[in-house]
mmCIF file with all atom_site columns, C-alpha atoms in Angstrom:
data_model
loop_
_atom_site.group_PDB
_atom_site.id
_atom_site.type_symbol
_atom_site.label_atom_id
_atom_site.label_alt_id
_atom_site.label_comp_id
_atom_site.label_asym_id
_atom_site.label_entity_id
_atom_site.label_seq_id
_atom_site.pdbx_PDB_ins_code
_atom_site.Cartn_x
_atom_site.Cartn_y
_atom_site.Cartn_z
_atom_site.occupancy
_atom_site.B_iso_or_equiv
_atom_site.pdbx_formal_charge
_atom_site.auth_seq_id
_atom_site.auth_comp_id
_atom_site.auth_asym_id
_atom_site.auth_atom_id
_atom_site.pdbx_PDB_model_num
ATOM 1   C CA . UNK A 1 1   ? 0.000   0.000  0.000   1.00 0.00 ? 1   UNK A CA 1
ATOM 2   C CA . UNK A 1 2   ? 0.944   3.640  -0.055  1.00 0.00 ? 2   UNK A CA 1
ATOM 3   C CA . UNK A 1 3   ? 3.183   4.771  2.783   1.00 0.00 ? 3   UNK A CA 1
ATOM 4   C CA . UNK A 1 4   ? 5.446   7.718  3.546   1.00 0.00 ? 4   UNK A CA 1
ATOM 5   C CA . UNK A 1 5   ? 8.050   7.375  6.288   1.00 0.00 ? 5   UNK A CA 1
ATOM 6   C CA . UNK A 1 6   ? 10.062  9.971  8.156   1.00 0.00 ? 6   UNK A CA 1
ATOM 7   C CA . UNK A 1 7   ? 12.161  10.033 11.292  1.00 0.00 ? 7   UNK A CA 1
ATOM 8   C CA . UNK A 1 8   ? 10.231  11.605 14.147  1.00 0.00 ? 8   UNK A CA 1
ATOM 9   C CA . UNK A 1 9   ? 12.990  13.907 15.450  1.00 0.00 ? 9   UNK A CA 1
ATOM 10  C CA . UNK A 1 10  ? 16.093  15.724 14.207  1.00 0.00 ? 10  UNK A CA 1
ATOM 11  C CA . UNK A 1 11  ? 18.323  17.840 16.439  1.00 0.00 ? 11  UNK A CA 1
ATOM 12  C CA . UNK A 1 12  ? 20.868  20.267 14.948  1.00 0.00 ? 12  UNK A CA 1
ATOM 13  C CA . UNK A 1 13  ? 22.961  23.183 16.160  1.00 0.00 ? 13  UNK A CA 1
ATOM 14  C CA . UNK A 1 14  ? 22.049  26.688 15.104  1.00 0.00 ? 14  UNK A CA 1
ATOM 15  C CA . UNK A 1 15  ? 24.035  27.593 11.990  1.00 0.00 ? 15  UNK A CA 1
ATOM 16  C CA . UNK A 1 16  ? 24.509  23.988 10.876  1.00 0.00 ? 16  UNK A CA 1
ATOM 17  C CA . UNK A 1 17  ? 22.659  22.366 7.966   1.00 0.00 ? 17  UNK A CA 1
ATOM 18  C CA . UNK A 1 18  ? 19.589  20.240 8.651   1.00 0.00 ? 18  UNK A CA 1
ATOM 19  C CA . UNK A 1 19  ? 18.761  17.290 6.439   1.00 0.00 ? 19  UNK A CA 1
ATOM 20  C CA . UNK A 1 20  ? 15.312  15.780 6.826   1.00 0.00 ? 20  UNK A CA 1
ATOM 21  C CA . UNK A 1 21  ? 14.723  12.491 5.029   1.00 0.00 ? 21  UNK A CA 1
ATOM 22  C CA . UNK A 1 22  ? 11.613  10.826 3.690   1.00 0.00 ? 22  UNK A CA 1
ATOM 23  C CA . UNK A 1 23  ? 10.900  7.581  1.861   1.00 0.00 ? 23  UNK A CA 1
ATOM 24  C CA . UNK A 1 24  ? 7.756   6.870  -0.123  1.00 0.00 ? 24  UNK A CA 1
ATOM 25  C CA . UNK A 1 25  ? 6.341   3.825  -1.822  1.00 0.00 ? 25  UNK A CA 1
ATOM 26  C CA . UNK A 1 26  ? 4.248   4.955  -4.795  1.00 0.00 ? 26  UNK A CA 1
ATOM 27  C CA . UNK A 1 27  ? 6.535   5.261  -7.814  1.00 0.00 ? 27  UNK A CA 1
ATOM 28  C CA . UNK A 1 28  ? 3.730   6.904  -9.808  1.00 0.00 ? 28  UNK A CA 1
ATOM 29  C CA . UNK A 1 29  ? 3.720   9.984  -7.571  1.00 0.00 ? 29  UNK A CA 1
ATOM 30  C CA . UNK A 1 30  ? 3.947   13.046 -9.744  1.00 0.00 ? 30  UNK A CA 1
ATOM 31  C CA . UNK A 1 31  ? 4.662   15.627 -7.093  1.00 0.00 ? 31  UNK A CA 1
ATOM 32  C CA . UNK A 1 32  ? 6.354   15.426 -3.724  1.00 0.00 ? 32  UNK A CA 1
ATOM 33  C CA . UNK A 1 33  ? 5.953   18.110 -1.121  1.00 0.00 ? 33  UNK A CA 1
ATOM 34  C CA . UNK A 1 34  ? 7.488   19.482 2.033   1.00 0.00 ? 34  UNK A CA 1
ATOM 35  C CA . UNK A 1 35  ? 5.232   21.289 4.468   1.00 0.00 ? 35  UNK A CA 1
ATOM 36  C CA . UNK A 1 36  ? 6.180   23.156 7.631   1.00 0.00 ? 36  UNK A CA 1
ATOM 37  C CA . UNK A 1 37  ? 4.019   23.331 10.742  1.00 0.00 ? 37  UNK A CA 1
ATOM 38  C CA . UNK A 1 38  ? 4.867   25.740 13.530  1.00 0.00 ? 38  UNK A CA 1
ATOM 39  C CA . UNK A 1 39  ? 3.409   25.131 17.007  1.00 0.00 ? 39  UNK A CA 1
ATOM 40  C CA . UNK A 1 40  ? -0.354  25.629 17.165  1.00 0.00 ? 40  UNK A CA 1
ATOM 41  C CA . UNK A 1 41  ? -0.633  26.498 13.466  1.00 0.00 ? 41  UNK A CA 1
ATOM 42  C CA . UNK A 1 42  ? -1.786  24.903 10.251  1.00 0.00 ? 42  UNK A CA 1
ATOM 43  C CA . UNK A 1 43  ? 0.563   23.512 7.623   1.00 0.00 ? 43  UNK A CA 1
ATOM 44  C CA . UNK A 1 44  ? 2.386   25.791 5.221   1.00 0.00 ? 44  UNK A CA 1
ATOM 45  C CA . UNK A 1 45  ? 3.722   24.603 1.876   1.00 0.00 ? 45  UNK A CA 1
ATOM 46  C CA . UNK A 1 46  ? 7.493   24.995 1.978   1.00 0.00 ? 46  UNK A CA 1
ATOM 47  C CA . UNK A 1 47  ? 8.469   23.592 -1.384  1.00 0.00 ? 47  UNK A CA 1
ATOM 48  C CA . UNK A 1 48  ? 7.598   20.867 -3.842  1.00 0.00 ? 48  UNK A CA 1
ATOM 49  C CA . UNK A 1 49  ? 9.384   18.932 -6.557  1.00 0.00 ? 49  UNK A CA 1
ATOM 50  C CA . UNK A 1 50  ? 8.103   17.425 -9.763  1.00 0.00 ? 50  UNK A CA 1
ATOM 51  C CA . UNK A 1 51  ? 8.971   13.755 -10.183 1.00 0.00 ? 51  UNK A CA 1
ATOM 52  C CA . UNK A 1 52  ? 11.107  14.298 -13.289 1.00 0.00 ? 52  UNK A CA 1
ATOM 53  C CA . UNK A 1 53  ? 13.492  16.524 -11.351 1.00 0.00 ? 53  UNK A CA 1
ATOM 54  C CA . UNK A 1 54  ? 16.462  15.420 -9.249  1.00 0.00 ? 54  UNK A CA 1
ATOM 55  C CA . UNK A 1 55  ? 17.002  18.617 -7.337  1.00 0.00 ? 55  UNK A CA 1
ATOM 56  C CA . UNK A 1 56  ? 15.329  21.894 -6.592  1.00 0.00 ? 56  UNK A CA 1
ATOM 57  C CA . UNK A 1 57  ? 16.913  24.807 -4.758  1.00 0.00 ? 57  UNK A CA 1
ATOM 58  C CA . UNK A 1 58  ? 15.158  27.800 -3.273  1.00 0.00 ? 58  UNK A CA 1
ATOM 59  C CA . UNK A 1 59  ? 17.315  30.095 -1.133  1.00 0.00 ? 59  UNK A CA 1
ATOM 60  C CA . UNK A 1 60  ? 18.291  28.091 1.965   1.00 0.00 ? 60  UNK A CA 1
ATOM 61  C CA . UNK A 1 61  ? 16.222  25.073 0.941   1.00 0.00 ? 61  UNK A CA 1
ATOM 62  C CA . UNK A 1 62  ? 17.445  22.229 -1.258  1.00 0.00 ? 62  UNK A CA 1
ATOM 63  C CA . UNK A 1 63  ? 15.229  19.293 -2.181  1.00 0.00 ? 63  UNK A CA 1
ATOM 64  C CA . UNK A 1 64  ? 16.837  16.126 -3.506  1.00 0.00 ? 64  UNK A CA 1
ATOM 65  C CA . UNK A 1 65  ? 14.821  13.360 -5.136  1.00 0.00 ? 65  UNK A CA 1
ATOM 66  C CA . UNK A 1 66  ? 16.104  9.851  -5.795  1.00 0.00 ? 66  UNK A CA 1
ATOM 67  C CA . UNK A 1 67  ? 13.324  8.139  -7.725  1.00 0.00 ? 67  UNK A CA 1
ATOM 68  C CA . UNK A 1 68  ? 15.142  4.836  -7.937  1.00 0.00 ? 68  UNK A CA 1
ATOM 69  C CA . UNK A 1 69  ? 15.299  4.563  -4.150  1.00 0.00 ? 69  UNK A CA 1
ATOM 70  C CA . UNK A 1 70  ? 12.042  6.513  -3.622  1.00 0.00 ? 70  UNK A CA 1
ATOM 71  C CA . UNK A 1 71  ? 13.911  8.851  -1.313  1.00 0.00 ? 71  UNK A CA 1
ATOM 72  C CA . UNK A 1 72  ? 13.259  12.544 -0.790  1.00 0.00 ? 72  UNK A CA 1
ATOM 73  C CA . UNK A 1 73  ? 15.293  14.900 1.365   1.00 0.00 ? 73  UNK A CA 1
ATOM 74  C CA . UNK A 1 74  ? 15.045  18.496 2.487   1.00 0.00 ? 74  UNK A CA 1
ATOM 75  C CA . UNK A 1 75  ? 18.220  20.351 3.346   1.00 0.00 ? 75  UNK A CA 1
ATOM 76  C CA . UNK A 1 76  ? 18.007  23.607 5.266   1.00 0.00 ? 76  UNK A CA 1
ATOM 77  C CA . UNK A 1 77  ? 21.259  25.551 5.162   1.00 0.00 ? 77  UNK A CA 1
ATOM 78  C CA . UNK A 1 78  ? 22.349  27.762 8.065   1.00 0.00 ? 78  UNK A CA 1
ATOM 79  C CA . UNK A 1 79  ? 19.545  26.530 10.327  1.00 0.00 ? 79  UNK A CA 1
ATOM 80  C CA . UNK A 1 80  ? 17.985  29.269 12.459  1.00 0.00 ? 80  UNK A CA 1
ATOM 81  C CA . UNK A 1 81  ? 15.767  29.165 15.545  1.00 0.00 ? 81  UNK A CA 1
ATOM 82  C CA . UNK A 1 82  ? 12.838  30.168 13.330  1.00 0.00 ? 82  UNK A CA 1
ATOM 83  C CA . UNK A 1 83  ? 13.237  26.889 11.476  1.00 0.00 ? 83  UNK A CA 1
ATOM 84  C CA . UNK A 1 84  ? 12.129  25.020 14.587  1.00 0.00 ? 84  UNK A CA 1
ATOM 85  C CA . UNK A 1 85  ? 8.926   23.242 13.498  1.00 0.00 ? 85  UNK A CA 1
ATOM 86  C CA . UNK A 1 86  ? 7.521   19.939 12.326  1.00 0.00 ? 86  UNK A CA 1
ATOM 87  C CA . UNK A 1 87  ? 8.263   19.132 8.692   1.00 0.00 ? 87  UNK A CA 1
ATOM 88  C CA . UNK A 1 88  ? 5.856   16.884 6.800   1.00 0.00 ? 88  UNK A CA 1
ATOM 89  C CA . UNK A 1 89  ? 6.700   15.031 3.622   1.00 0.00 ? 89  UNK A CA 1
ATOM 90  C CA . UNK A 1 90  ? 3.801   14.187 1.290   1.00 0.00 ? 90  UNK A CA 1
ATOM 91  C CA . UNK A 1 91  ? 3.393   12.445 -2.039  1.00 0.00 ? 91  UNK A CA 1
ATOM 92  C CA . UNK A 1 92  ? 0.731   12.855 -4.680  1.00 0.00 ? 92  UNK A CA 1
ATOM 93  C CA . UNK A 1 93  ? -0.119  9.476  -6.249  1.00 0.00 ? 93  UNK A CA 1
ATOM 94  C CA . UNK A 1 94  ? -1.334  9.697  -9.774  1.00 0.00 ? 94  UNK A CA 1
ATOM 95  C CA . UNK A 1 95  ? -4.553  7.876  -9.103  1.00 0.00 ? 95  UNK A CA 1
ATOM 96  C CA . UNK A 1 96  ? -6.402  10.420 -7.021  1.00 0.00 ? 96  UNK A CA 1
ATOM 97  C CA . UNK A 1 97  ? -6.346  13.895 -5.564  1.00 0.00 ? 97  UNK A CA 1
ATOM 98  C CA . UNK A 1 98  ? -5.362  12.966 -2.047  1.00 0.00 ? 98  UNK A CA 1
ATOM 99  C CA . UNK A 1 99  ? -1.933  13.556 -0.609  1.00 0.00 ? 99  UNK A CA 1
ATOM 100 C CA . UNK A 1 100 ? -0.296  10.754 1.357   1.00 0.00 ? 100 UNK A CA 1
ATOM 101 C CA . UNK A 1 101 ? 1.423   12.177 4.431   1.00 0.00 ? 101 UNK A CA 1
ATOM 102 C CA . UNK A 1 102 ? 4.401   11.202 6.501   1.00 0.00 ? 102 UNK A CA 1
ATOM 103 C CA . UNK A 1 103 ? 4.135   11.403 10.283  1.00 0.00 ? 103 UNK A CA 1
ATOM 104 C CA . UNK A 1 104 ? 6.298   14.540 10.424  1.00 0.00 ? 104 UNK A CA 1
ATOM 105 C CA . UNK A 1 105 ? 9.847   15.238 11.630  1.00 0.00 ? 105 UNK A CA 1
ATOM 106 C CA . UNK A 1 106 ? 10.250  17.593 14.548  1.00 0.00 ? 106 UNK A CA 1
ATOM 107 C CA . UNK A 1 107 ? 13.304  19.783 13.990  1.00 0.00 ? 107 UNK A CA 1
ATOM 108 C CA . UNK A 1 108 ? 14.942  20.846 17.253  1.00 0.00 ? 108 UNK A CA 1
ATOM 109 C CA . UNK A 1 109 ? 17.500  23.636 17.187  1.00 0.00 ? 109 UNK A CA 1
ATOM 110 C CA . UNK A 1 110 ? 20.255  23.653 19.790  1.00 0.00 ? 110 UNK A CA 1
ATOM 111 C CA . UNK A 1 111 ? 21.938  26.991 20.598  1.00 0.00 ? 111 UNK A CA 1
ATOM 112 C CA . UNK B 2 1   ? -1.976  35.618 3.548   1.00 0.00 ? 1   UNK B CA 1
ATOM 113 C CA . UNK B 2 2   ? -4.279  32.650 4.057   1.00 0.00 ? 2   UNK B CA 1
ATOM 114 C CA . UNK B 2 3   ? -7.283  32.371 1.779   1.00 0.00 ? 3   UNK B CA 1
ATOM 115 C CA . UNK B 2 4   ? -8.808  29.613 3.847   1.00 0.00 ? 4   UNK B CA 1
ATOM 116 C CA . UNK B 2 5   ? -10.357 30.500 7.165   1.00 0.00 ? 5   UNK B CA 1
ATOM 117 C CA . UNK B 2 6   ? -11.307 28.399 10.120  1.00 0.00 ? 6   UNK B CA 1
ATOM 118 C CA . UNK B 2 7   ? -13.414 29.505 13.065  1.00 0.00 ? 7   UNK B CA 1
ATOM 119 C CA . UNK B 2 8   ? -13.286 29.353 15.960  1.00 0.00 ? 8   UNK B CA 1
ATOM 120 C CA . UNK B 2 9   ? -9.558  29.264 16.531  1.00 0.00 ? 9   UNK B CA 1
ATOM 121 C CA . UNK B 2 10  ? -10.003 27.743 19.994  1.00 0.00 ? 10  UNK B CA 1
ATOM 122 C CA . UNK B 2 11  ? -13.073 26.122 21.519  1.00 0.00 ? 11  UNK B CA 1
ATOM 123 C CA . UNK B 2 12  ? -13.677 24.663 24.970  1.00 0.00 ? 12  UNK B CA 1
ATOM 124 C CA . UNK B 2 13  ? -17.029 22.966 25.296  1.00 0.00 ? 13  UNK B CA 1
ATOM 125 C CA . UNK B 2 14  ? -18.851 20.615 27.625  1.00 0.00 ? 14  UNK B CA 1
ATOM 126 C CA . UNK B 2 15  ? -19.547 16.953 26.945  1.00 0.00 ? 15  UNK B CA 1
ATOM 127 C CA . UNK B 2 16  ? -22.742 16.322 25.012  1.00 0.00 ? 16  UNK B CA 1
ATOM 128 C CA . UNK B 2 17  ? -22.881 19.695 23.261  1.00 0.00 ? 17  UNK B CA 1
ATOM 129 C CA . UNK B 2 18  ? -23.378 20.010 19.531  1.00 0.00 ? 18  UNK B CA 1
ATOM 130 C CA . UNK B 2 19  ? -20.671 21.990 17.754  1.00 0.00 ? 19  UNK B CA 1
ATOM 131 C CA . UNK B 2 20  ? -19.915 23.112 14.228  1.00 0.00 ? 20  UNK B CA 1
ATOM 132 C CA . UNK B 2 21  ? -16.424 23.988 13.090  1.00 0.00 ? 21  UNK B CA 1
ATOM 133 C CA . UNK B 2 22  ? -16.432 26.406 10.195  1.00 0.00 ? 22  UNK B CA 1
ATOM 134 C CA . UNK B 2 23  ? -14.137 26.359 7.172   1.00 0.00 ? 23  UNK B CA 1
ATOM 135 C CA . UNK B 2 24  ? -14.356 28.756 4.241   1.00 0.00 ? 24  UNK B CA 1
ATOM 136 C CA . UNK B 2 25  ? -12.077 29.387 1.297   1.00 0.00 ? 25  UNK B CA 1
ATOM 137 C CA . UNK B 2 26  ? -12.092 32.182 -1.241  1.00 0.00 ? 26  UNK B CA 1
ATOM 138 C CA . UNK B 2 27  ? -9.963  30.494 -3.898  1.00 0.00 ? 27  UNK B CA 1
ATOM 139 C CA . UNK B 2 28  ? -12.750 28.667 -5.704  1.00 0.00 ? 28  UNK B CA 1
ATOM 140 C CA . UNK B 2 29  ? -11.152 25.296 -4.970  1.00 0.00 ? 29  UNK B CA 1
ATOM 141 C CA . UNK B 2 30  ? -13.348 22.298 -5.690  1.00 0.00 ? 30  UNK B CA 1
ATOM 142 C CA . UNK B 2 31  ? -11.611 19.952 -3.300  1.00 0.00 ? 31  UNK B CA 1
ATOM 143 C CA . UNK B 2 32  ? -11.705 20.351 0.453   1.00 0.00 ? 32  UNK B CA 1
ATOM 144 C CA . UNK B 2 33  ? -10.493 18.207 3.322   1.00 0.00 ? 33  UNK B CA 1
ATOM 145 C CA . UNK B 2 34  ? -10.743 17.864 7.099   1.00 0.00 ? 34  UNK B CA 1
ATOM 146 C CA . UNK B 2 35  ? -7.867  16.445 9.087   1.00 0.00 ? 35  UNK B CA 1
ATOM 147 C CA . UNK B 2 36  ? -7.655  15.582 12.762  1.00 0.00 ? 36  UNK B CA 1
ATOM 148 C CA . UNK B 2 37  ? -4.275  16.046 14.398  1.00 0.00 ? 37  UNK B CA 1
ATOM 149 C CA . UNK B 2 38  ? -3.211  15.575 18.003  1.00 0.00 ? 38  UNK B CA 1
ATOM 150 C CA . UNK B 2 39  ? -0.489  18.091 18.978  1.00 0.00 ? 39  UNK B CA 1
ATOM 151 C CA . UNK B 2 40  ? 2.786   17.335 17.216  1.00 0.00 ? 40  UNK B CA 1
ATOM 152 C CA . UNK B 2 41  ? 1.428   14.147 15.735  1.00 0.00 ? 41  UNK B CA 1
ATOM 153 C CA . UNK B 2 42  ? 0.535   12.876 12.278  1.00 0.00 ? 42  UNK B CA 1
ATOM 154 C CA . UNK B 2 43  ? -2.438  13.981 10.213  1.00 0.00 ? 43  UNK B CA 1
ATOM 155 C CA . UNK B 2 44  ? -5.535  11.811 9.919   1.00 0.00 ? 44  UNK B CA 1
ATOM 156 C CA . UNK B 2 45  ? -7.966  12.441 7.074   1.00 0.00 ? 45  UNK B CA 1
ATOM 157 C CA . UNK B 2 46  ? -11.528 12.305 8.438   1.00 0.00 ? 46  UNK B CA 1
ATOM 158 C CA . UNK B 2 47  ? -13.616 13.815 5.603   1.00 0.00 ? 47  UNK B CA 1
ATOM 159 C CA . UNK B 2 48  ? -13.180 15.145 2.097   1.00 0.00 ? 48  UNK B CA 1
ATOM 160 C CA . UNK B 2 49  ? -15.222 16.645 -0.695  1.00 0.00 ? 49  UNK B CA 1
ATOM 161 C CA . UNK B 2 50  ? -14.563 16.891 -4.396  1.00 0.00 ? 50  UNK B CA 1
ATOM 162 C CA . UNK B 2 51  ? -17.257 19.463 -5.009  1.00 0.00 ? 51  UNK B CA 1
ATOM 163 C CA . UNK B 2 52  ? -20.733 20.681 -4.109  1.00 0.00 ? 52  UNK B CA 1
ATOM 164 C CA . UNK B 2 53  ? -22.962 17.918 -2.731  1.00 0.00 ? 53  UNK B CA 1
ATOM 165 C CA . UNK B 2 54  ? -20.013 15.512 -2.640  1.00 0.00 ? 54  UNK B CA 1
ATOM 166 C CA . UNK B 2 55  ? -18.711 14.276 0.731   1.00 0.00 ? 55  UNK B CA 1
ATOM 167 C CA . UNK B 2 56  ? -16.746 11.167 1.654   1.00 0.00 ? 56  UNK B CA 1
ATOM 168 C CA . UNK B 2 57  ? -15.351 9.694  4.832   1.00 0.00 ? 57  UNK B CA 1
ATOM 169 C CA . UNK B 2 58  ? -11.616 9.572  5.193   1.00 0.00 ? 58  UNK B CA 1
ATOM 170 C CA . UNK B 2 59  ? -9.205  6.988  6.523   1.00 0.00 ? 59  UNK B CA 1
ATOM 171 C CA . UNK B 2 60  ? -9.882  7.657  10.198  1.00 0.00 ? 60  UNK B CA 1
ATOM 172 C CA . UNK B 2 61  ? -13.304 6.805  11.492  1.00 0.00 ? 61  UNK B CA 1
ATOM 173 C CA . UNK B 2 62  ? -14.948 9.870  12.939  1.00 0.00 ? 62  UNK B CA 1
ATOM 174 C CA . UNK B 2 63  ? -18.261 10.579 14.623  1.00 0.00 ? 63  UNK B CA 1
ATOM 175 C CA . UNK B 2 64  ? -18.402 13.944 12.899  1.00 0.00 ? 64  UNK B CA 1
ATOM 176 C CA . UNK B 2 65  ? -20.362 14.828 9.764   1.00 0.00 ? 65  UNK B CA 1
ATOM 177 C CA . UNK B 2 66  ? -19.750 17.361 7.021   1.00 0.00 ? 66  UNK B CA 1
ATOM 178 C CA . UNK B 2 67  ? -21.743 19.146 4.340   1.00 0.00 ? 67  UNK B CA 1
ATOM 179 C CA . UNK B 2 68  ? -20.833 20.896 1.121   1.00 0.00 ? 68  UNK B CA 1
ATOM 180 C CA . UNK B 2 69  ? -23.734 23.035 -0.053  1.00 0.00 ? 69  UNK B CA 1
ATOM 181 C CA . UNK B 2 70  ? -21.531 25.798 -1.429  1.00 0.00 ? 70  UNK B CA 1
ATOM 182 C CA . UNK B 2 71  ? -18.107 25.546 -3.036  1.00 0.00 ? 71  UNK B CA 1
ATOM 183 C CA . UNK B 2 72  ? -16.503 27.884 -0.527  1.00 0.00 ? 72  UNK B CA 1
ATOM 184 C CA . UNK B 2 73  ? -17.926 26.385 2.657   1.00 0.00 ? 73  UNK B CA 1
ATOM 185 C CA . UNK B 2 74  ? -17.183 23.013 4.270   1.00 0.00 ? 74  UNK B CA 1
ATOM 186 C CA . UNK B 2 75  ? -18.406 22.890 7.884   1.00 0.00 ? 75  UNK B CA 1
ATOM 187 C CA . UNK B 2 76  ? -17.776 19.967 10.234  1.00 0.00 ? 76  UNK B CA 1
ATOM 188 C CA . UNK B 2 77  ? -20.350 19.064 12.897  1.00 0.00 ? 77  UNK B CA 1
ATOM 189 C CA . UNK B 2 78  ? -20.159 16.985 16.040  1.00 0.00 ? 78  UNK B CA 1
ATOM 190 C CA . UNK B 2 79  ? -23.660 16.151 17.269  1.00 0.00 ? 79  UNK B CA 1
ATOM 191 C CA . UNK B 2 80  ? -22.553 15.235 20.793  1.00 0.00 ? 80  UNK B CA 1
ATOM 192 C CA . UNK B 2 81  ? -19.026 16.194 21.794  1.00 0.00 ? 81  UNK B CA 1
ATOM 193 C CA . UNK B 2 82  ? -16.981 13.836 23.979  1.00 0.00 ? 82  UNK B CA 1
ATOM 194 C CA . UNK B 2 83  ? -13.557 14.226 25.633  1.00 0.00 ? 83  UNK B CA 1
ATOM 195 C CA . UNK B 2 84  ? -12.141 11.794 23.033  1.00 0.00 ? 84  UNK B CA 1
ATOM 196 C CA . UNK B 2 85  ? -12.895 14.462 20.393  1.00 0.00 ? 85  UNK B CA 1
ATOM 197 C CA . UNK B 2 86  ? -10.332 16.778 21.975  1.00 0.00 ? 86  UNK B CA 1
ATOM 198 C CA . UNK B 2 87  ? -7.841  17.503 19.190  1.00 0.00 ? 87  UNK B CA 1
ATOM 199 C CA . UNK B 2 88  ? -6.828  19.991 16.540  1.00 0.00 ? 88  UNK B CA 1
ATOM 200 C CA . UNK B 2 89  ? -8.951  20.038 13.381  1.00 0.00 ? 89  UNK B CA 1
ATOM 201 C CA . UNK B 2 90  ? -7.347  21.290 10.182  1.00 0.00 ? 90  UNK B CA 1
ATOM 202 C CA . UNK B 2 91  ? -9.226  22.234 7.037   1.00 0.00 ? 91  UNK B CA 1
ATOM 203 C CA . UNK B 2 92  ? -7.515  22.290 3.629   1.00 0.00 ? 92  UNK B CA 1
ATOM 204 C CA . UNK B 2 93  ? -8.415  22.851 -0.005  1.00 0.00 ? 93  UNK B CA 1
ATOM 205 C CA . UNK B 2 94  ? -6.831  22.196 -3.381  1.00 0.00 ? 94  UNK B CA 1
ATOM 206 C CA . UNK B 2 95  ? -7.282  22.841 -7.065  1.00 0.00 ? 95  UNK B CA 1
ATOM 207 C CA . UNK B 2 96  ? -7.558  20.216 -9.748  1.00 0.00 ? 96  UNK B CA 1
ATOM 208 C CA . UNK B 2 97  ? -4.132  18.613 -9.690  1.00 0.00 ? 97  UNK B CA 1
ATOM 209 C CA . UNK B 2 98  ? -3.857  18.947 -13.452 1.00 0.00 ? 98  UNK B CA 1
ATOM 210 C CA . UNK B 2 99  ? -3.683  22.683 -13.044 1.00 0.00 ? 99  UNK B CA 1
ATOM 211 C CA . UNK B 2 100 ? -1.820  23.230 -9.846  1.00 0.00 ? 100 UNK B CA 1
ATOM 212 C CA . UNK B 2 101 ? 1.496   22.126 -8.433  1.00 0.00 ? 101 UNK B CA 1
ATOM 213 C CA . UNK B 2 102 ? 0.880   23.500 -5.026  1.00 0.00 ? 102 UNK B CA 1
ATOM 214 C CA . UNK B 2 103 ? -0.695  20.715 -3.063  1.00 0.00 ? 103 UNK B CA 1
ATOM 215 C CA . UNK B 2 104 ? -3.063  21.804 -0.358  1.00 0.00 ? 104 UNK B CA 1
ATOM 216 C CA . UNK B 2 105 ? -3.687  25.175 1.265   1.00 0.00 ? 105 UNK B CA 1
ATOM 217 C CA . UNK B 2 106 ? -4.389  24.830 4.987   1.00 0.00 ? 106 UNK B CA 1
ATOM 218 C CA . UNK B 2 107 ? -6.346  26.892 7.437   1.00 0.00 ? 107 UNK B CA 1
ATOM 219 C CA . UNK B 2 108 ? -4.900  27.796 10.829  1.00 0.00 ? 108 UNK B CA 1
ATOM 220 C CA . UNK B 2 109 ? -6.871  25.070 12.559  1.00 0.00 ? 109 UNK B CA 1
ATOM 221 C CA . UNK B 2 110 ? -9.399  24.833 15.383  1.00 0.00 ? 110 UNK B CA 1
ATOM 222 C CA . UNK B 2 111 ? -8.110  23.579 18.713  1.00 0.00 ? 111 UNK B CA 1
ATOM 223 C CA . UNK B 2 112 ? -11.065 21.780 20.346  1.00 0.00 ? 112 UNK B CA 1
ATOM 224 C CA . UNK B 2 113 ? -11.148 20.802 23.997  1.00 0.00 ? 113 UNK B CA 1
ATOM 225 C CA . UNK B 2 114 ? -14.115 18.862 25.344  1.00 0.00 ? 114 UNK B CA 1
ATOM 226 C CA . UNK B 2 115 ? -14.433 18.876 29.130  1.00 0.00 ? 115 UNK B CA 1
#
């Protein structure tokens, strides 16, 4: 069945790079997404990548996609305290309009 | 700025009361969704709609009901609230995926506490 897996926690020092990983199972997924959720708030789309791309960069964010291994990663350069949040990975299977969500990775920033 | 609005933002209510959580979007999206999320935990889809007069139950069984009489409005109702309904409820909407690459747009959520 369809499944998206993420580690539950990641702890990094302020100023270091954070790399959040995600694996998915549906090879037909056309789009893959990263969402950010700050405490007590809804989810905010951070970035997405089309399945025919290997990499997408947007300022401090770099998304890497390995379709062969069904592995998606989000790298945040120069991690700041404002990056502290839960990051959700999601895939968009071709068969319907629903996103399949990972459980979220809580990013903890150490001073 | 969010174009999808949820009210109330916070709600504390007694057991047995009937409540309606409101969700409205101004983007003309056909597809709308309700998720239940305990703090810091994963999302559970409880209802969705692909358009007016279309509603479906999601993956997580829920005692709530929804309606979709207008495109922009997708309210969720609990006929008799119980402490087990205490959670955060997130509403989202999306365009036809053929046209949009942007996944879902989420509201800010309603934090419900049933005492």
